[in-house]
PDB file of C-alpha atoms in Angstrom:
ATOM      1  CA  UNK A  88     -10.368  22.281 -84.998  1.00  0.00           C
ATOM      2  CA  UNK A  89      -7.953  19.464 -85.681  1.00  0.00           C
ATOM      3  CA  UNK A  90      -7.022  17.360 -82.697  1.00  0.00           C
ATOM      4  CA  UNK A  91      -3.927  15.939 -84.368  1.00  0.00           C
ATOM      5  CA  UNK A  92      -0.748  17.176 -85.895  1.00  0.00           C
ATOM      6  CA  UNK A  93       0.798  15.210 -88.722  1.00  0.00           C
ATOM      7  CA  UNK A  94       4.358  16.126 -89.477  1.00  0.00           C
ATOM      8  CA  UNK A  95       5.672  14.875 -92.794  1.00  0.00           C
ATOM      9  CA  UNK A  96       9.386  15.198 -93.187  1.00  0.00           C
ATOM     10  CA  UNK A  97      10.071  12.828 -95.998  1.00  0.00           C
ATOM     11  CA  UNK A  98      12.013  12.565 -99.182  1.00  0.00           C
ATOM     12  CA  UNK A  99      10.984  10.053-101.800  1.00  0.00           C
ATOM     13  CA  UNK A 100      13.948   8.541-103.578  1.00  0.00           C
ATOM     14  CA  UNK A 101      13.801   4.842-104.491  1.00  0.00           C
ATOM     15  CA  UNK A 102      17.578   4.457-104.190  1.00  0.00           C
ATOM     16  CA  UNK A 103      17.753   5.732-100.622  1.00  0.00           C
ATOM     17  CA  UNK A 104      16.164   5.227 -97.224  1.00  0.00           C
ATOM     18  CA  UNK A 105      12.478   4.382 -96.822  1.00  0.00           C
ATOM     19  CA  UNK A 106       9.839   7.091 -96.698  1.00  0.00           C
ATOM     20  CA  UNK A 107      10.063   8.261 -93.093  1.00  0.00           C
ATOM     21  CA  UNK A 108       7.110   9.878 -91.363  1.00  0.00           C
ATOM     22  CA  UNK A 109       6.774  11.187 -87.834  1.00  0.00           C
ATOM     23  CA  UNK A 110       3.348  11.305 -86.205  1.00  0.00           C
ATOM     24  CA  UNK A 111       2.734  13.692 -83.312  1.00  0.00           C
ATOM     25  CA  UNK A 112      -0.250  14.345 -81.079  1.00  0.00           C
ATOM     26  CA  UNK A 113      -3.468  12.355 -80.969  1.00  0.00           C
ATOM     27  CA  UNK A 114      -3.795  10.158 -84.057  1.00  0.00           C
ATOM     28  CA  UNK A 115      -7.429   9.773 -85.046  1.00  0.00           C
ATOM     29  CA  UNK A 116      -9.150   7.957 -87.893  1.00  0.00           C
ATOM     30  CA  UNK A 117      -9.173  11.229 -89.832  1.00  0.00           C
ATOM     31  CA  UNK A 118      -5.400  11.513 -89.423  1.00  0.00           C
ATOM     32  CA  UNK A 119      -4.790   7.931 -90.544  1.00  0.00           C
ATOM     33  CA  UNK A 120      -6.832   8.521 -93.701  1.00  0.00           C
ATOM     34  CA  UNK A 121      -5.332  11.950 -94.490  1.00  0.00           C
ATOM     35  CA  UNK A 122      -1.710  10.965 -93.803  1.00  0.00           C
ATOM     36  CA  UNK A 123      -1.222   8.504 -96.682  1.00  0.00           C
ATOM     37  CA  UNK A 124      -3.197  10.808 -98.970  1.00  0.00           C
ATOM     38  CA  UNK A 125      -0.650  13.586 -98.409  1.00  0.00           C
ATOM     39  CA  UNK A 126       2.239  11.232 -99.201  1.00  0.00           C
ATOM     40  CA  UNK A 127       0.433   9.941-102.324  1.00  0.00           C
ATOM     41  CA  UNK A 128       0.353  13.496-103.688  1.00  0.00           C
ATOM     42  CA  UNK A 129       4.148  13.606-103.904  1.00  0.00           C
ATOM     43  CA  UNK A 130       5.086  13.454-107.617  1.00  0.00           C
ATOM     44  CA  UNK A 131       7.554  10.591-107.072  1.00  0.00           C
ATOM     45  CA  UNK A 132       5.366   8.488-104.794  1.00  0.00           C
ATOM     46  CA  UNK A 133       5.150   4.797-105.570  1.00  0.00           C
ATOM     47  CA  UNK A 134       3.187   2.438-103.270  1.00  0.00           C
ATOM     48  CA  UNK A 135       6.007  -0.098-103.654  1.00  0.00           C
ATOM     49  CA  UNK A 136       8.377   2.090-101.605  1.00  0.00           C
ATOM     50  CA  UNK A 137       9.073   0.980 -98.032  1.00  0.00           C
ATOM     51  CA  UNK A 138       7.705   3.214 -95.270  1.00  0.00           C
ATOM     52  CA  UNK A 139       8.877   3.869 -91.708  1.00  0.00           C
ATOM     53  CA  UNK A 140       6.209   5.470 -89.535  1.00  0.00           C
ATOM     54  CA  UNK A 141       7.279   6.650 -86.091  1.00  0.00           C
ATOM     55  CA  UNK A 142       4.582   7.036 -83.432  1.00  0.00           C
ATOM     56  CA  UNK A 143       7.018   7.736 -80.569  1.00  0.00           C
ATOM     57  CA  UNK A 144       5.556  11.229 -80.133  1.00  0.00           C
ATOM     58  CA  UNK A 145       1.940  10.224 -80.739  1.00  0.00           C
ATOM     59  CA  UNK A 146      -1.010   8.469 -79.127  1.00  0.00           C
ATOM     60  CA  UNK A 147      -3.623   6.479 -81.035  1.00  0.00           C
ATOM     61  CA  UNK A 148      -7.188   7.593 -80.377  1.00  0.00           C
ATOM     62  CA  UNK A 149      -9.054   4.826 -82.164  1.00  0.00           C
ATOM     63  CA  UNK A 150     -11.871   2.388 -81.509  1.00  0.00           C
ATOM     64  CA  UNK A 151     -12.142  -1.060 -83.065  1.00  0.00           C
ATOM     65  CA  UNK A 152     -14.791   0.373 -85.435  1.00  0.00           C
ATOM     66  CA  UNK A 153     -12.315   3.082 -86.508  1.00  0.00           C
ATOM     67  CA  UNK A 154      -9.680   0.443 -87.257  1.00  0.00           C
ATOM     68  CA  UNK A 155     -12.158  -1.518 -89.385  1.00  0.00           C
ATOM     69  CA  UNK A 156     -13.163   1.653 -91.223  1.00  0.00           C
ATOM     70  CA  UNK A 157      -9.470   2.435 -91.823  1.00  0.00           C
ATOM     71  CA  UNK A 158      -8.918  -1.095 -93.205  1.00  0.00           C
ATOM     72  CA  UNK A 159     -11.752  -0.592 -95.687  1.00  0.00           C
ATOM     73  CA  UNK A 160     -10.352   2.815 -96.708  1.00  0.00           C
ATOM     74  CA  UNK A 161      -6.854   1.375 -97.059  1.00  0.00           C
ATOM     75  CA  UNK A 162      -7.893  -1.561 -99.234  1.00  0.00           C
ATOM     76  CA  UNK A 163     -10.056   0.684-101.418  1.00  0.00           C
ATOM     77  CA  UNK A 164      -6.932   2.502-102.678  1.00  0.00           C
ATOM     78  CA  UNK A 165      -6.463  -0.247-105.247  1.00  0.00           C
ATOM     79  CA  UNK A 166      -2.696  -0.559-104.935  1.00  0.00           C
ATOM     80  CA  UNK A 167      -1.699  -3.820-106.613  1.00  0.00           C
ATOM     81  CA  UNK A 168       1.714  -3.915-104.944  1.00  0.00           C
ATOM     82  CA  UNK A 169       2.896  -2.240-101.777  1.00  0.00           C
ATOM     83  CA  UNK A 170       6.224  -1.955-100.027  1.00  0.00           C
ATOM     84  CA  UNK A 171       6.895  -2.929 -96.451  1.00  0.00           C
ATOM     85  CA  UNK A 172       5.512  -0.746 -93.661  1.00  0.00           C
ATOM     86  CA  UNK A 173       7.381  -0.593 -90.362  1.00  0.00           C
ATOM     87  CA  UNK A 174       5.713   1.207 -87.458  1.00  0.00           C
ATOM     88  CA  UNK A 175       7.669   2.345 -84.406  1.00  0.00           C
ATOM     89  CA  UNK A 176       5.361   2.027 -81.400  1.00  0.00           C
ATOM     90  CA  UNK A 177       7.319   2.299 -78.132  1.00  0.00           C
ATOM     91  CA  UNK A 178       4.210   2.693 -75.948  1.00  0.00           C
ATOM     92  CA  UNK A 179       2.480  -0.490 -74.781  1.00  0.00           C
ATOM     93  CA  UNK A 180      -1.050   0.435 -75.898  1.00  0.00           C
ATOM     94  CA  UNK A 181      -0.056   1.516 -79.410  1.00  0.00           C
ATOM     95  CA  UNK A 182       2.281  -1.465 -79.832  1.00  0.00           C
ATOM     96  CA  UNK A 183      -0.518  -3.854 -78.863  1.00  0.00           C
ATOM     97  CA  UNK A 184      -3.016  -2.204 -81.213  1.00  0.00           C
ATOM     98  CA  UNK A 185      -0.542  -2.317 -84.115  1.00  0.00           C
ATOM     99  CA  UNK A 186       0.189  -6.012 -83.579  1.00  0.00           C
ATOM    100  CA  UNK A 187      -3.543  -6.819 -83.449  1.00  0.00           C
ATOM    101  CA  UNK A 188      -4.189  -4.852 -86.627  1.00  0.00           C
ATOM    102  CA  UNK A 189      -1.390  -6.659 -88.468  1.00  0.00           C
ATOM    103  CA  UNK A 190      -2.761 -10.031 -87.349  1.00  0.00           C
ATOM    104  CA  UNK A 191      -6.389  -9.203 -88.197  1.00  0.00           C
ATOM    105  CA  UNK A 192      -5.481  -7.754 -91.594  1.00  0.00           C
ATOM    106  CA  UNK A 193      -3.127 -10.657 -92.326  1.00  0.00           C
ATOM    107  CA  UNK A 194      -0.475  -8.298 -93.667  1.00  0.00           C
ATOM    108  CA  UNK A 195       2.900  -9.929 -94.176  1.00  0.00           C
ATOM    109  CA  UNK A 196       4.429  -6.647 -95.288  1.00  0.00           C
ATOM    110  CA  UNK A 197       3.720  -4.689 -92.070  1.00  0.00           C
ATOM    111  CA  UNK A 198       5.317  -4.996 -88.641  1.00  0.00           C
ATOM    112  CA  UNK A 199       5.319  -3.051 -85.395  1.00  0.00           C
ATOM    113  CA  UNK A 200       8.556  -2.419 -83.524  1.00  0.00           C
ATOM    114  CA  UNK A 201       9.536  -0.754 -80.258  1.00  0.00           C
ATOM    115  CA  UNK A 202      12.547   1.123 -81.729  1.00  0.00           C
ATOM    116  CA  UNK A 203      13.576   2.797 -84.987  1.00  0.00           C
ATOM    117  CA  UNK A 204      16.705   0.652 -85.081  1.00  0.00           C
ATOM    118  CA  UNK A 205      14.644  -2.570 -85.124  1.00  0.00           C
ATOM    119  CA  UNK A 206      12.294  -1.165 -87.767  1.00  0.00           C
ATOM    120  CA  UNK A 207      15.124   0.024 -90.024  1.00  0.00           C
ATOM    121  CA  UNK A 208      16.885  -3.334 -89.703  1.00  0.00           C
ATOM    122  CA  UNK A 209      13.696  -5.164 -90.739  1.00  0.00           C
ATOM    123  CA  UNK A 210      13.381  -2.839 -93.731  1.00  0.00           C
ATOM    124  CA  UNK A 211      16.992  -3.621 -94.657  1.00  0.00           C
ATOM    125  CA  UNK A 212      18.195  -0.028 -94.249  1.00  0.00           C
ATOM    126  CA  UNK A 213      21.931  -0.092 -93.629  1.00  0.00           C
ATOM    127  CA  UNK A 214      22.793   3.608 -93.519  1.00  0.00           C
ATOM    128  CA  UNK A 215      22.677   6.146 -90.762  1.00  0.00           C
ATOM    129  CA  UNK A 216      19.217   7.204 -89.596  1.00  0.00           C
ATOM    130  CA  UNK A 217      19.385  10.927 -90.301  1.00  0.00           C
ATOM    131  CA  UNK A 218      15.649  11.572 -90.004  1.00  0.00           C
ATOM    132  CA  UNK A 219      15.157  13.287 -86.645  1.00  0.00           C
ATOM    133  CA  UNK A 220      11.944  14.126 -84.770  1.00  0.00           C
ATOM    134  CA  UNK A 221      10.246  17.301 -85.980  1.00  0.00           C
ATOM    135  CA  UNK A 222      11.395  20.510 -84.349  1.00  0.00           C
ATOM    136  CA  UNK A 223       7.789  21.340 -83.414  1.00  0.00           C
ATOM    137  CA  UNK A 224       7.488  18.209 -81.215  1.00  0.00           C
TER     138      UNK A 224
END
């Protein structure tokens, strides 16, 4: 039984908005590893695209060991260049974890924000945010 639900409502188009992903439910290590893998399977995926991940409807269920294991998995992908990753984390616990992870991993291209508006501004997105929460949430 899966204890998480990953909802991917994204369109990959380099001339448009960033890849936008909504996370719902309890986000485990398994979910963090499977999520990017699903996006990578898209025929137009390029790791240089910017990504907006919204955890407003989710809770992280991770230990420090899980975060270290995820870091190893992430770096093993072998991407030479990556776009910017903005994470929307309105809840205090998740926001704190995301900021610690960014500091420990020394990632200049990743930031945690409290709102989608802040995240989209950091990514340089100037258009309307048309990506809405999944209907199943």
